[in-house]
Amino acid sequence: MAGPVREDWILRAVKRRLADFPTEARELCWSESVPYLDILPPPLEFYREWICPNKPCIIRNALHHWPALKKWTLGYLRQIMGSKLVSVAVTPNGYADAVYQDWLVMPEERHMPFNAFLDILEKKITSPGVFYVQKQCSNLTEEFPELIGDVEPEIPWMSEALVHKDHYENLYCVISGEKHFLLHPPSDRPFIPYELYPPATYHISEDGSFDILEDKTAEKVPWIPLDPLSPDLKRYPEYTQAKPLRCNVKSGEMLYLPSLWFHHVQQSHGCIAVNYWYDMEYDLKYSYYQLLDSLTKVAQPILDSSWNS
């Protein structure tokens, strides 16, 4: 077999395997919806049935003993937090850490009295943009220590199941409102596009409009440019082969979001949630994903034009 012909044959074989692998993984490992658990399983059982196979689930009534479930009304939060300064993320559209035009744009971080944030949330005053209290590194312990007594400092059964771990497994606990999740298993990686973007930050000007300030000294960041709620299938036709799972997590429910899963999150107005993070197991599962990711990166530039051929 001639050199170029053989190379083309090999690349097409790689393409077929990358396209078939997610389907096989879904049939073997994951259902078509996120399962519900009505009772908490013992730690060893949860580790065996959910963490090891990397399967998400929603646990009902997981927070029924938390004081926060009843106490965390806006009136209570206003009384406890008052005029204390907190960090607030501000964006023009509610999308934080998202691709806009040719940048990966982070929200503007603003410090304001918590009462002022609630005034905006309750629409007592108007302000341009969408305001959201959130931080990647725990703002509950750093900025809201007054509220820690209303929740658990850790999830005991998860800590027992994952001894000496770091931050990658996610327990997403909804106190009030709803969170709407769109999830992709790691096996969908061949259909998930990545591109490199220069980082930037939103900045609100005096007239209330949003400018984008690019960080010209920072390296470009790999990010997913596709909006799964309205995907550009002409630009990313491979995404038609992905099979997302959708679920709603309501007040009092806890979502186990496994490591390595892709996720897109929306929420109802005024939603309050608490995350607990635990480290993933760096085992063969992680190695397999790294191999899949590497093969996809190598094959993507050559195969993009022929996914649907």
Tab-separated table of C-alpha atoms in Angstrom:
chain	number	residue	atom	x	y	z
A	1	MET	CA	0.000	0.000	0.000
A	2	ALA	CA	1.474	3.333	-1.077
A	3	GLY	CA	2.530	5.789	1.623
A	4	PRO	CA	-0.106	8.568	1.200
A	5	VAL	CA	-2.876	6.053	0.516
A	6	ARG	CA	-1.992	4.028	3.603
A	7	GLU	CA	-1.850	7.201	5.715
A	8	ASP	CA	-5.306	8.220	4.512
A	9	TRP	CA	-6.648	4.729	5.267
A	10	ILE	CA	-5.220	4.857	8.799
A	11	LEU	CA	-6.702	8.307	9.463
A	12	ARG	CA	-10.125	7.186	8.258
A	13	ALA	CA	-9.889	4.114	10.492
A	14	VAL	CA	-9.068	6.383	13.444
A	15	LYS	CA	-12.046	8.548	12.540
A	16	ARG	CA	-14.388	5.553	12.512
A	17	ARG	CA	-13.172	4.339	15.889
A	18	LEU	CA	-13.440	7.797	17.462
A	19	ALA	CA	-17.004	8.052	16.138
A	20	ASP	CA	-18.002	4.558	17.350
A	21	PHE	CA	-16.409	4.724	20.793
A	22	PRO	CA	-18.912	7.142	22.432
A	23	THR	CA	-21.867	5.006	21.300
A	24	GLU	CA	-20.309	1.855	22.698
A	25	ALA	CA	-19.480	3.636	25.973
A	26	ARG	CA	-23.052	4.924	26.355
A	27	GLU	CA	-24.545	1.481	25.731
A	28	LEU	CA	-22.169	-0.103	28.227
A	29	CYS	CA	-22.038	2.483	31.013
A	30	TRP	CA	-24.727	5.179	30.931
A	31	SER	CA	-28.501	5.381	30.734
A	32	GLU	CA	-30.423	7.900	28.651
A	33	SER	CA	-31.316	9.984	31.702
A	34	VAL	CA	-29.753	10.824	35.046
A	35	PRO	CA	-31.032	8.295	37.639
A	36	TYR	CA	-32.566	9.286	40.984
A	37	LEU	CA	-31.689	7.742	44.344
A	38	ASP	CA	-34.349	7.982	47.063
A	39	ILE	CA	-32.001	7.029	49.889
A	40	LEU	CA	-28.302	7.526	50.498
A	41	PRO	CA	-26.321	4.365	49.823
A	42	PRO	CA	-23.496	3.309	52.164
A	43	PRO	CA	-20.151	4.938	51.227
A	44	LEU	CA	-18.621	1.750	49.806
A	45	GLU	CA	-21.711	1.065	47.707
A	46	PHE	CA	-21.762	4.630	46.365
A	47	TYR	CA	-18.091	4.341	45.469
A	48	ARG	CA	-18.642	1.001	43.725
A	49	GLU	CA	-21.908	1.809	41.917
A	50	TRP	CA	-21.414	5.468	40.984
A	51	ILE	CA	-17.896	6.862	41.444
A	52	CYS	CA	-15.921	3.956	39.956
A	53	PRO	CA	-18.098	3.687	36.811
A	54	ASN	CA	-18.151	7.529	36.577
A	55	LYS	CA	-21.965	7.724	36.520
A	56	PRO	CA	-23.999	10.787	37.591
A	57	CYS	CA	-27.066	10.565	39.812
A	58	ILE	CA	-29.451	12.839	41.709
A	59	ILE	CA	-30.044	12.081	45.395
A	60	ARG	CA	-33.468	13.093	46.687
A	61	ASN	CA	-33.941	14.344	50.239
A	62	ALA	CA	-30.179	14.552	50.674
A	63	LEU	CA	-30.360	17.901	52.460
A	64	HIS	CA	-33.509	17.518	54.547
A	65	HIS	CA	-31.545	17.862	57.803
A	66	TRP	CA	-29.783	21.083	56.755
A	67	PRO	CA	-31.068	24.232	58.540
A	68	ALA	CA	-30.268	26.182	55.348
A	69	LEU	CA	-33.102	24.474	53.491
A	70	LYS	CA	-35.657	26.375	55.590
A	71	LYS	CA	-33.637	29.324	56.861
A	72	TRP	CA	-31.992	30.685	53.702
A	73	THR	CA	-34.680	33.084	52.582
A	74	LEU	CA	-33.629	36.437	51.151
A	75	GLY	CA	-34.883	38.104	54.324
A	76	TYR	CA	-32.742	35.849	56.514
A	77	LEU	CA	-29.676	36.342	54.308
A	78	ARG	CA	-30.189	40.099	54.389
A	79	GLN	CA	-30.429	40.013	58.188
A	80	ILE	CA	-27.307	37.848	58.666
A	81	MET	CA	-25.041	39.341	55.985
A	82	GLY	CA	-26.273	42.938	56.033
A	83	SER	CA	-23.786	45.445	54.664
A	84	LYS	CA	-20.823	43.052	54.560
A	85	LEU	CA	-18.746	43.390	51.361
A	86	VAL	CA	-18.910	40.362	49.056
A	87	SER	CA	-17.503	39.511	45.611
A	88	VAL	CA	-20.067	39.672	42.807
A	89	ALA	CA	-19.568	38.511	39.214
A	90	VAL	CA	-21.146	40.802	36.606
A	91	THR	CA	-21.722	39.987	32.931
A	92	PRO	CA	-23.939	41.512	30.243
A	93	ASN	CA	-25.821	38.254	29.603
A	94	GLY	CA	-25.321	35.871	32.525
A	95	TYR	CA	-22.610	33.836	30.783
A	96	ALA	CA	-19.503	33.664	32.954
A	97	ASP	CA	-16.210	32.234	31.661
A	98	ALA	CA	-17.645	31.950	28.165
A	99	VAL	CA	-16.512	32.492	24.583
A	100	TYR	CA	-17.637	35.804	23.105
A	101	GLN	CA	-16.465	36.678	19.610
A	102	ASP	CA	-12.719	35.957	19.664
A	103	TRP	CA	-12.121	35.966	23.432
A	104	LEU	CA	-12.700	33.798	26.457
A	105	VAL	CA	-14.333	36.448	28.635
A	106	MET	CA	-14.438	36.329	32.426
A	107	PRO	CA	-16.999	38.334	34.429
A	108	GLU	CA	-16.130	41.627	36.003
A	109	GLU	CA	-15.606	41.032	39.716
A	110	ARG	CA	-17.127	43.746	41.836
A	111	HIS	CA	-17.141	44.169	45.617
A	112	MET	CA	-20.363	45.507	47.046
A	113	PRO	CA	-22.447	45.312	50.232
A	114	PHE	CA	-24.529	42.165	50.271
A	115	ASN	CA	-27.645	44.261	50.832
A	116	ALA	CA	-26.938	46.119	47.578
A	117	PHE	CA	-26.623	42.803	45.734
A	118	LEU	CA	-30.004	41.678	47.134
A	119	ASP	CA	-31.565	45.005	46.101
A	120	ILE	CA	-30.532	44.240	42.515
A	121	LEU	CA	-31.668	40.613	42.772
A	122	GLU	CA	-35.052	41.647	44.116
A	123	LYS	CA	-35.280	44.395	41.465
A	124	LYS	CA	-35.593	47.147	44.054
A	125	ILE	CA	-32.969	48.984	42.029
A	126	THR	CA	-31.915	48.500	38.415
A	127	SER	CA	-28.383	48.031	37.215
A	128	PRO	CA	-27.057	46.959	33.800
A	129	GLY	CA	-25.893	43.365	33.517
A	130	VAL	CA	-26.504	40.114	35.357
A	131	PHE	CA	-25.184	39.851	38.935
A	132	TYR	CA	-24.136	36.515	40.406
A	133	VAL	CA	-22.403	35.621	43.666
A	134	GLN	CA	-19.963	32.852	42.784
A	135	LYS	CA	-16.321	31.869	43.047
A	136	GLN	CA	-14.338	28.879	41.894
A	137	CYS	CA	-12.573	28.746	45.268
A	138	SER	CA	-14.988	28.576	48.159
A	139	ASN	CA	-16.624	31.916	48.805
A	140	LEU	CA	-18.863	30.189	51.347
A	141	THR	CA	-15.975	29.699	53.769
A	142	GLU	CA	-14.103	32.884	52.820
A	143	GLU	CA	-16.899	35.446	52.505
A	144	PHE	CA	-19.940	33.836	54.165
A	145	PRO	CA	-18.599	32.164	57.327
A	146	GLU	CA	-21.715	33.375	59.148
A	147	LEU	CA	-23.728	30.816	57.141
A	148	ILE	CA	-21.509	27.746	57.483
A	149	GLY	CA	-23.397	26.516	60.537
A	150	ASP	CA	-26.529	26.115	58.381
A	151	VAL	CA	-24.903	23.474	56.136
A	152	GLU	CA	-22.521	20.582	56.665
A	153	PRO	CA	-18.787	21.397	56.635
A	154	GLU	CA	-18.360	18.274	54.504
A	155	ILE	CA	-20.493	15.410	53.214
A	156	PRO	CA	-19.547	12.636	55.671
A	157	TRP	CA	-20.415	9.651	53.477
A	158	MET	CA	-18.577	11.150	50.487
A	159	SER	CA	-15.530	11.912	52.604
A	160	GLU	CA	-15.557	8.291	53.777
A	161	ALA	CA	-15.856	7.031	50.202
A	162	LEU	CA	-13.058	9.327	48.980
A	163	VAL	CA	-10.363	9.450	51.621
A	164	HIS	CA	-7.413	11.777	50.896
A	165	LYS	CA	-8.742	13.180	47.647
A	166	ASP	CA	-8.634	16.676	46.104
A	167	HIS	CA	-11.150	18.755	44.083
A	168	TYR	CA	-12.712	17.123	41.028
A	169	GLU	CA	-15.733	15.030	42.005
A	170	ASN	CA	-18.641	17.441	42.519
A	171	LEU	CA	-21.663	17.198	44.799
A	172	TYR	CA	-24.020	19.967	43.720
A	173	CYS	CA	-26.528	20.767	46.494
A	174	VAL	CA	-29.495	23.020	45.680
A	175	ILE	CA	-30.906	24.958	48.639
A	176	SER	CA	-33.587	26.935	46.775
A	177	GLY	CA	-34.695	27.333	43.172
A	178	GLU	CA	-33.538	24.954	40.434
A	179	LYS	CA	-30.376	24.205	38.473
A	180	HIS	CA	-30.711	22.956	34.900
A	181	PHE	CA	-27.844	20.763	33.722
A	182	LEU	CA	-26.829	19.595	30.271
A	183	LEU	CA	-24.223	16.845	30.648
A	184	HIS	CA	-21.882	15.028	28.272
A	185	PRO	CA	-19.966	11.933	29.360
A	186	PRO	CA	-16.186	11.931	28.778
A	187	SER	CA	-16.681	9.523	25.885
A	188	ASP	CA	-18.300	12.345	23.869
A	189	ARG	CA	-14.931	14.114	23.679
A	190	PRO	CA	-14.488	13.372	19.910
A	191	PHE	CA	-17.619	15.433	19.250
A	192	ILE	CA	-16.765	18.335	21.592
A	193	PRO	CA	-14.757	21.074	19.827
A	194	TYR	CA	-11.919	22.949	21.517
A	195	GLU	CA	-10.226	26.114	20.295
A	196	LEU	CA	-7.649	28.509	21.741
A	197	TYR	CA	-8.783	31.949	22.914
A	198	PRO	CA	-7.019	34.927	24.493
A	199	PRO	CA	-8.442	35.613	27.964
A	200	ALA	CA	-10.322	38.833	28.623
A	201	THR	CA	-12.604	40.384	31.244
A	202	TYR	CA	-15.853	42.302	31.059
A	203	HIS	CA	-15.726	45.896	32.304
A	204	ILE	CA	-18.739	48.119	32.845
A	205	SER	CA	-18.169	51.651	31.643
A	206	GLU	CA	-19.743	54.741	33.191
A	207	ASP	CA	-22.628	54.744	30.691
A	208	GLY	CA	-23.571	51.172	31.685
A	209	SER	CA	-22.262	49.464	28.556
A	210	PHE	CA	-19.885	46.517	28.702
A	211	ASP	CA	-16.367	46.672	27.278
A	212	ILE	CA	-13.989	43.734	26.854
A	213	LEU	CA	-10.497	44.175	28.257
A	214	GLU	CA	-8.064	41.676	26.732
A	215	ASP	CA	-5.145	40.381	28.793
A	216	LYS	CA	-2.414	40.650	26.155
A	217	THR	CA	0.256	39.175	28.425
A	218	ALA	CA	-1.572	35.905	29.099
A	219	GLU	CA	-1.323	32.743	27.022
A	220	LYS	CA	-4.323	31.555	25.034
A	221	VAL	CA	-6.716	29.213	26.830
A	222	PRO	CA	-8.318	26.064	25.358
A	223	TRP	CA	-12.100	26.361	25.622
A	224	ILE	CA	-15.254	24.915	24.110
A	225	PRO	CA	-16.646	27.460	21.606
A	226	LEU	CA	-19.952	25.668	21.072
A	227	ASP	CA	-23.210	26.698	22.758
A	228	PRO	CA	-24.961	23.354	23.425
A	229	LEU	CA	-28.355	25.085	23.694
A	230	SER	CA	-28.000	26.571	20.209
A	231	PRO	CA	-25.105	24.775	18.486
A	232	ASP	CA	-23.710	26.051	15.198
A	233	LEU	CA	-23.930	22.716	13.380
A	234	LYS	CA	-22.583	24.138	10.120
A	235	ARG	CA	-19.348	25.015	11.898
A	236	TYR	CA	-19.344	21.971	14.222
A	237	PRO	CA	-21.227	19.170	12.394
A	238	GLU	CA	-19.616	16.496	14.583
A	239	TYR	CA	-21.729	17.695	17.532
A	240	THR	CA	-24.817	16.089	15.957
A	241	GLN	CA	-23.394	12.734	17.060
A	242	ALA	CA	-23.122	13.740	20.731
A	243	LYS	CA	-25.857	12.609	23.118
A	244	PRO	CA	-26.309	15.028	26.037
A	245	LEU	CA	-28.185	14.158	29.213
A	246	ARG	CA	-30.456	16.817	30.696
A	247	CYS	CA	-31.656	17.032	34.265
A	248	ASN	CA	-33.159	19.516	36.719
A	249	VAL	CA	-31.911	19.587	40.297
A	250	LYS	CA	-34.505	21.021	42.668
A	251	SER	CA	-34.454	22.358	46.205
A	252	GLY	CA	-33.286	19.684	48.628
A	253	GLU	CA	-31.689	17.550	45.915
A	254	MET	CA	-28.022	16.762	45.384
A	255	LEU	CA	-26.444	16.012	41.998
A	256	TYR	CA	-23.375	13.829	41.883
A	257	LEU	CA	-21.493	15.234	38.894
A	258	PRO	CA	-18.626	12.844	38.146
A	259	SER	CA	-15.125	13.939	37.261
A	260	LEU	CA	-14.304	14.529	33.574
A	261	TRP	CA	-17.949	15.100	32.558
A	262	PHE	CA	-18.669	18.151	30.395
A	263	HIS	CA	-21.467	20.321	31.764
A	264	HIS	CA	-23.523	23.398	30.937
A	265	VAL	CA	-25.567	24.974	33.746
A	266	GLN	CA	-28.547	27.310	33.885
A	267	GLN	CA	-30.557	28.303	36.930
A	268	SER	CA	-33.833	29.807	38.019
A	269	HIS	CA	-33.895	33.387	39.313
A	270	GLY	CA	-32.496	33.662	42.820
A	271	CYS	CA	-31.234	30.091	42.953
A	272	ILE	CA	-28.948	29.218	45.892
A	273	ALA	CA	-26.644	26.194	45.771
A	274	VAL	CA	-23.569	24.859	47.552
A	275	ASN	CA	-20.807	22.759	45.947
A	276	TYR	CA	-18.645	20.141	47.649
A	277	TRP	CA	-15.513	19.103	45.758
A	278	TYR	CA	-13.480	15.921	46.087
A	279	ASP	CA	-10.537	14.689	44.091
A	280	MET	CA	-10.947	12.185	41.293
A	281	GLU	CA	-9.148	8.877	41.232
A	282	TYR	CA	-6.172	9.137	38.878
A	283	ASP	CA	-6.499	5.564	37.654
A	284	LEU	CA	-6.901	3.850	34.277
A	285	LYS	CA	-10.160	5.758	33.764
A	286	TYR	CA	-8.207	9.004	33.734
A	287	SER	CA	-5.530	7.487	31.479
A	288	TYR	CA	-8.145	6.277	28.987
A	289	TYR	CA	-9.666	9.740	28.839
A	290	GLN	CA	-6.259	11.324	28.289
A	291	LEU	CA	-5.650	8.896	25.409
A	292	LEU	CA	-9.050	9.704	23.889
A	293	ASP	CA	-8.376	13.431	24.235
A	294	SER	CA	-4.922	13.126	22.637
A	295	LEU	CA	-6.202	11.066	19.696
A	296	THR	CA	-9.026	13.553	19.132
A	297	LYS	CA	-6.604	16.507	19.104
A	298	VAL	CA	-4.308	14.754	16.629
A	299	ALA	CA	-7.120	13.681	14.313
A	300	GLN	CA	-9.310	16.801	14.534
A	301	PRO	CA	-7.544	19.102	12.026
A	302	ILE	CA	-7.476	16.377	9.381
A	303	LEU	CA	-10.902	14.906	9.970
A	304	ASP	CA	-13.059	17.970	10.701
A	305	SER	CA	-14.201	18.216	7.102
A	306	SER	CA	-15.220	14.583	6.848
A	307	TRP	CA	-17.089	13.702	10.060
A	308	ASN	CA	-20.354	13.351	8.203
A	309	SER	CA	-18.946	11.840	5.015
